[in-house]
mmCIF file of C-alpha atoms in Angstrom:
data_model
loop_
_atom_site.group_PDB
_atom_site.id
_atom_site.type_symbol
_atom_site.label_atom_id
_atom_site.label_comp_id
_atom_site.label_asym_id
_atom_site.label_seq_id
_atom_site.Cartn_x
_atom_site.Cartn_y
_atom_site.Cartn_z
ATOM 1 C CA UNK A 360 24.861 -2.507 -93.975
ATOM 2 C CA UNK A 361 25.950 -5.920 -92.907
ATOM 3 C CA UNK A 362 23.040 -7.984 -92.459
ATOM 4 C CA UNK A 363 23.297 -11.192 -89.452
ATOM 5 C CA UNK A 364 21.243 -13.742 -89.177
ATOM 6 C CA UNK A 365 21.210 -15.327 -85.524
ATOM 7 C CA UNK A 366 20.278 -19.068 -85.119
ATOM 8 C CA UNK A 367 18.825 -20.385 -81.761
ATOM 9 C CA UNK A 368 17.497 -24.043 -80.623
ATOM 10 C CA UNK A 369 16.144 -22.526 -77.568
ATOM 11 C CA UNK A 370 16.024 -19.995 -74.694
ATOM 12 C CA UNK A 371 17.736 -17.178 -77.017
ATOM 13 C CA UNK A 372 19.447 -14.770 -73.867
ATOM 14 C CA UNK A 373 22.744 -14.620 -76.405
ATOM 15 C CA UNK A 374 20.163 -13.594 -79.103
ATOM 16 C CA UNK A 375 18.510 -11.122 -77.158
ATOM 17 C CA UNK A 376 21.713 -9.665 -76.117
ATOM 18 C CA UNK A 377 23.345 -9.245 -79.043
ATOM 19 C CA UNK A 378 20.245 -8.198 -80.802
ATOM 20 C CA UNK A 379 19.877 -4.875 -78.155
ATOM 21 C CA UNK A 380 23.948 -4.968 -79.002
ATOM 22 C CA UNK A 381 23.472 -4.053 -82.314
ATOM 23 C CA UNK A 382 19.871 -1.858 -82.139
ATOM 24 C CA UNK A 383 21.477 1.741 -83.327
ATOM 25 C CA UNK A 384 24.333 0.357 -84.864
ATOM 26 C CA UNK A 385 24.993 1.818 -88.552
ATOM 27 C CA UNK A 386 26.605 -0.404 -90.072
ATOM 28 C CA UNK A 387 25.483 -4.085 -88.560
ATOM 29 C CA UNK A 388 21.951 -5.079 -88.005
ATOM 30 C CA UNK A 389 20.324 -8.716 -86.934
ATOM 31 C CA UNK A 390 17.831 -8.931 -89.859
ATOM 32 C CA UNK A 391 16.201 -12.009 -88.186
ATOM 33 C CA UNK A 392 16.276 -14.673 -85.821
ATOM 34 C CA UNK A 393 15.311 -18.639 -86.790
ATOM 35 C CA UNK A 394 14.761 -21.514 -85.285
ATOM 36 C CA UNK A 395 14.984 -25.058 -85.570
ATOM 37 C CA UNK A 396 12.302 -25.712 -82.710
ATOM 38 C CA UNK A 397 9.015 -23.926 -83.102
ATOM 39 C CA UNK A 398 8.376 -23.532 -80.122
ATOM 40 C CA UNK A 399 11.899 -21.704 -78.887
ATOM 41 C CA UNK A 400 11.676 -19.183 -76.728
ATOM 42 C CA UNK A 401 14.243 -17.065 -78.390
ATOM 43 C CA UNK A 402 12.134 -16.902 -81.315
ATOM 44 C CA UNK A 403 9.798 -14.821 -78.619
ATOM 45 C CA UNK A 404 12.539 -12.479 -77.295
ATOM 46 C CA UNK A 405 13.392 -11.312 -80.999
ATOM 47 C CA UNK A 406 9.586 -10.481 -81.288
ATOM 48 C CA UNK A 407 9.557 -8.590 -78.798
ATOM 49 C CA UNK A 408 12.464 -6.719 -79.661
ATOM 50 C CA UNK A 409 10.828 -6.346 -83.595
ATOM 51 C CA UNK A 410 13.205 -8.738 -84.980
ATOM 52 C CA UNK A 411 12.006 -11.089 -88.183
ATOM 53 C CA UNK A 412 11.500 -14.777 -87.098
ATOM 54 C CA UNK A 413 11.017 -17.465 -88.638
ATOM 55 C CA UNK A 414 11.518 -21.614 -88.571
ATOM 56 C CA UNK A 415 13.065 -24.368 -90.468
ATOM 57 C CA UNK A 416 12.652 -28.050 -90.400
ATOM 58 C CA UNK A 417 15.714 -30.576 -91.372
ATOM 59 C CA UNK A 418 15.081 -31.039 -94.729
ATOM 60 C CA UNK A 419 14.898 -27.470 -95.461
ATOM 61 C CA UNK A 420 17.880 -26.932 -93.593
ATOM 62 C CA UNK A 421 19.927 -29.071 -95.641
ATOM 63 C CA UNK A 422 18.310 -28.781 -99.059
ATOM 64 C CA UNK A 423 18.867 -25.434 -99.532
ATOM 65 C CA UNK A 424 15.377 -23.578 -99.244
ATOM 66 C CA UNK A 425 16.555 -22.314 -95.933
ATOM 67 C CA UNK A 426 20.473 -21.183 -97.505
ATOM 68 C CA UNK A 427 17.543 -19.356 -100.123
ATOM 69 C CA UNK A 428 15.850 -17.552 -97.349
ATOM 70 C CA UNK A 429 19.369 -16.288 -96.114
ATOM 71 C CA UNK A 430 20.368 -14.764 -99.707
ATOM 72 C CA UNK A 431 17.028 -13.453 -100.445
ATOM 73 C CA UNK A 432 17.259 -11.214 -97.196
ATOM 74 C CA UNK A 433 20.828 -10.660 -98.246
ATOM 75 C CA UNK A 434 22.081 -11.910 -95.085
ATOM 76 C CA UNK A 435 26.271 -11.690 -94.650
ATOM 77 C CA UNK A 436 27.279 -13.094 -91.552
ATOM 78 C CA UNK A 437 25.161 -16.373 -89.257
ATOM 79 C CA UNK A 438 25.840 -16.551 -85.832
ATOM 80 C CA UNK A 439 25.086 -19.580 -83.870
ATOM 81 C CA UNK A 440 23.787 -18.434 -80.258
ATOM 82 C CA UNK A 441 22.477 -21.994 -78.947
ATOM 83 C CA UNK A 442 21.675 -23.206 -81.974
ATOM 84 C CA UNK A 443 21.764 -27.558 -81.641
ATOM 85 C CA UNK A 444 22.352 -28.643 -85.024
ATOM 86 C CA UNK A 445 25.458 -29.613 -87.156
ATOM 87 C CA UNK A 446 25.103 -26.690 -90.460
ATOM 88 C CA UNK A 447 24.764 -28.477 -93.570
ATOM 89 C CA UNK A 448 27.806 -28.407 -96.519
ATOM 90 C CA UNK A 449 25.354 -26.098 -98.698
ATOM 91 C CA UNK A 450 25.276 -23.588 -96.144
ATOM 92 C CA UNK A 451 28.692 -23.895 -94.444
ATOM 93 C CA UNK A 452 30.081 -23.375 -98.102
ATOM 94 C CA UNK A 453 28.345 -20.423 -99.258
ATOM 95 C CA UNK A 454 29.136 -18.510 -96.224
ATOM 96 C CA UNK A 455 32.565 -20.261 -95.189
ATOM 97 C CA UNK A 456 34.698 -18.640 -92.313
ATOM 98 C CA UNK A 457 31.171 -16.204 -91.777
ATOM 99 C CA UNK A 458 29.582 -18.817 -89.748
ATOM 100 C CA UNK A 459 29.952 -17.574 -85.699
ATOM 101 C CA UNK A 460 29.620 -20.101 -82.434
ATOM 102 C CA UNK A 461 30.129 -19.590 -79.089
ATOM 103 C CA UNK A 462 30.689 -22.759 -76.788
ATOM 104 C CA UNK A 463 30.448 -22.981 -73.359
ATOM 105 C CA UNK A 464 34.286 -24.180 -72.246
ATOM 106 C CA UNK A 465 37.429 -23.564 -73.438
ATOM 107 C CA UNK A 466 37.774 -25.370 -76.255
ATOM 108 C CA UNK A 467 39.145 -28.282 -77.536
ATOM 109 C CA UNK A 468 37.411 -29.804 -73.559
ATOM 110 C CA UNK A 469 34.134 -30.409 -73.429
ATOM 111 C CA UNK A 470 33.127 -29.640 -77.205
ATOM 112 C CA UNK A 471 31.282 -32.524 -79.414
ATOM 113 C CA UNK A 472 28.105 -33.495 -80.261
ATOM 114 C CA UNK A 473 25.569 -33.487 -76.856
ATOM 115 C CA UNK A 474 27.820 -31.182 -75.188
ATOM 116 C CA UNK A 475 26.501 -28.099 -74.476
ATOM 117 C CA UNK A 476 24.810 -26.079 -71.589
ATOM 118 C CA UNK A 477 24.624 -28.059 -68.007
ATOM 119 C CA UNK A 478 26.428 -30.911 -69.467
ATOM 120 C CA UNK A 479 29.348 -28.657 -70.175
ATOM 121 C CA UNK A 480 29.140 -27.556 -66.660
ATOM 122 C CA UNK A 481 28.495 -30.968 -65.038
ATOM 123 C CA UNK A 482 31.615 -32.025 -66.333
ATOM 124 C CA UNK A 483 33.785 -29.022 -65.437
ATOM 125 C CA UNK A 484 33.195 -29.144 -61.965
ATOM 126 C CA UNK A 485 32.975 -32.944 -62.091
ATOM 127 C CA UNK A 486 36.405 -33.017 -63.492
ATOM 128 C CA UNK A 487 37.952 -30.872 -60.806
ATOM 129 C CA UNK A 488 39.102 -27.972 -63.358
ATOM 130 C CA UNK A 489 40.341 -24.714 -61.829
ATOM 131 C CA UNK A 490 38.884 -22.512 -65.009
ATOM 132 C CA UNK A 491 36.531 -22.334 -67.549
ATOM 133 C CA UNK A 492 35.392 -20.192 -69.963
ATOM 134 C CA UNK A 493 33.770 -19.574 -73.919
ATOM 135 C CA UNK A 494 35.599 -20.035 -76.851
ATOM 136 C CA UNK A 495 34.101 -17.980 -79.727
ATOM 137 C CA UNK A 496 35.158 -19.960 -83.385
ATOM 138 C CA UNK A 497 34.072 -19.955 -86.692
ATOM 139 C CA UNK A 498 32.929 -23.660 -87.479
ATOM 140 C CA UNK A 499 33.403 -26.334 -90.277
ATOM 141 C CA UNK A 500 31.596 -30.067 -90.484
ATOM 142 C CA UNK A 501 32.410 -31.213 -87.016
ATOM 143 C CA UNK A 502 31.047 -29.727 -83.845
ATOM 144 C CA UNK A 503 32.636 -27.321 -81.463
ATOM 145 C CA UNK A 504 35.885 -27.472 -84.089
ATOM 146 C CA UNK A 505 36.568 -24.688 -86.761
ATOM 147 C CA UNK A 506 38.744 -22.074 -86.187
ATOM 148 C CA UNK A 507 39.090 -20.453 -82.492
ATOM 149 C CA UNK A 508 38.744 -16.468 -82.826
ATOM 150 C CA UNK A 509 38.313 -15.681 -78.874
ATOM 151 C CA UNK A 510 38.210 -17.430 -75.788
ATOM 152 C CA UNK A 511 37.475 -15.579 -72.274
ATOM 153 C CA UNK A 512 37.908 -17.447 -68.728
ATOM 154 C CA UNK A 513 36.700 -17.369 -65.496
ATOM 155 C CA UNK A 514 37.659 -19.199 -61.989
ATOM 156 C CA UNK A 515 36.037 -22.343 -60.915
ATOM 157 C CA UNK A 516 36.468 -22.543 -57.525
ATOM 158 C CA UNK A 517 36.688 -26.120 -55.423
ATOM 159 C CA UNK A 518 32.859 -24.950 -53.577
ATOM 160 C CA UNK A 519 31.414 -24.172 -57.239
ATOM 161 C CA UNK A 520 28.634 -26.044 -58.624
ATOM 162 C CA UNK A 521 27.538 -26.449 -62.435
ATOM 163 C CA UNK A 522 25.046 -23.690 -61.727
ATOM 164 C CA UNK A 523 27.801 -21.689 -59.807
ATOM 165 C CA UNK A 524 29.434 -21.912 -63.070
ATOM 166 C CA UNK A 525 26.542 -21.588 -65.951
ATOM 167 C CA UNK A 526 26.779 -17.944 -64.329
ATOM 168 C CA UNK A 527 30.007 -17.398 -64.567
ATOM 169 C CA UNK A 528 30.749 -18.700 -68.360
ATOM 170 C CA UNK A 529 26.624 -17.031 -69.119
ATOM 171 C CA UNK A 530 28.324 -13.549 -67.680
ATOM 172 C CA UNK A 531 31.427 -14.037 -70.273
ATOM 173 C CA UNK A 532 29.297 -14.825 -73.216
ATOM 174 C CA UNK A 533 27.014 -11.663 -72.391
ATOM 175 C CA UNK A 534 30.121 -9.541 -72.283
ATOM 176 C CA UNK A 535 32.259 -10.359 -75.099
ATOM 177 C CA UNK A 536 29.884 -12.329 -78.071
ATOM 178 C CA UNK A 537 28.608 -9.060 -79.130
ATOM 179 C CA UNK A 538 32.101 -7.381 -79.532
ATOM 180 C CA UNK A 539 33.502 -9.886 -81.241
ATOM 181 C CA UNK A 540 31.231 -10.665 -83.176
ATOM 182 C CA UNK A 541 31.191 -7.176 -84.374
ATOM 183 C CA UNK A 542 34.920 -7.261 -84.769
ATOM 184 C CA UNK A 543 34.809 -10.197 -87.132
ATOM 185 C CA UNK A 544 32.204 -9.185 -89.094
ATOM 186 C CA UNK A 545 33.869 -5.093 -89.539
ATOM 187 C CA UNK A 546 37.055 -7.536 -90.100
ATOM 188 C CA UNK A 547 38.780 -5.954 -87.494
ATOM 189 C CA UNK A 548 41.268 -7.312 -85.234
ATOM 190 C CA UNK A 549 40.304 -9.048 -82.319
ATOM 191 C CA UNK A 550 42.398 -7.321 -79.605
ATOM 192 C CA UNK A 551 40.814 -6.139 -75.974
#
């Protein structure tokens, strides 16, 4: 069994979804969802769905009691589904090129440190751009860099606004994060 871990800053919809992805798989299972914020909603969404939870604070996130918690539950692959923070060297080295994020735009625009949700979208439609899109990548010590894996696009049209296109990119993220993820992680090739 390949066991994920999913890490979330806030709301947690990718979470949920690719925790309900997953339920009666065989082989891949979400073996728990953590937070950085106590208080994150996703945290909520995988207890509802009887998912582990459970919270970290900075220092444990870089001094390796939270890296600990990952190899006690034997824990192969992390995915990053709105998770805020840049991952630490301790953990990005034990599990290097099995560390998962999605960001909101086609990648290398709109990717950096405070970019991420509205902002991404703010700037998409305040920039005029005829598409956007996710870009699914594994990640290294900057943000929004690593290795792209999968990006999907969708239209922006001129009458869009950044909520017009929140759905749009939230509709992508729903449809293909799960399956790739499950590609990588079976180390299968990405093809649709």
């Amino acid at each position: 069994m390949i066991k994920i871990a999913i890490l979330v800053s806030g709301n947690g919809t990718n979470a949920e979804n690719i925790i309900k992805y997953f339920a009666n798989n065989k082989n891949i299972e979400v073996s728990i969802v953590m937070s950085n914020k106590k208080d994150a909603y996703g945290l909520t969404r995988a207890r509802n769905l009887n998912i582990a939870t459970g919270y970290f604070n900075r220092e444990e996130f870089t001094n390796g009691t939270t890296l600990r918690q990952f190899e006690q539950l034997g824990i192969n692959w992390i995915i990053l589904a709105g998770f805020l923070w840049l991952v630490p060297d301790i953990i990005l080295n034990q599990y290097d090129g099995r560390i998962v994020n999605i960001h909101p735009s086609l990648l290398p625009k709109y990717g950096g440190k405070g970019m991420y949700g509205d902002k991404v979208h703010e700037a998409v439609v305040a920039n005029h751009d005829k598409e956007s899109g996710i870009t699914i990548h594994t990640i290294d010590q900057h943000y929004d860099e690593g290795k792209t894996v999968f990006q999907a696009t969708c239209q922006v049209l001129p009458t869009d606004n950044a909520h017009d296109v929140a759905t749009k990119v939230h509709a992508l993220e729903y449809e293909w994060f799960p399956r790739v993820i499950e590609k990588l992680v079976m180390n299968e090739k990405i093809e649709f």
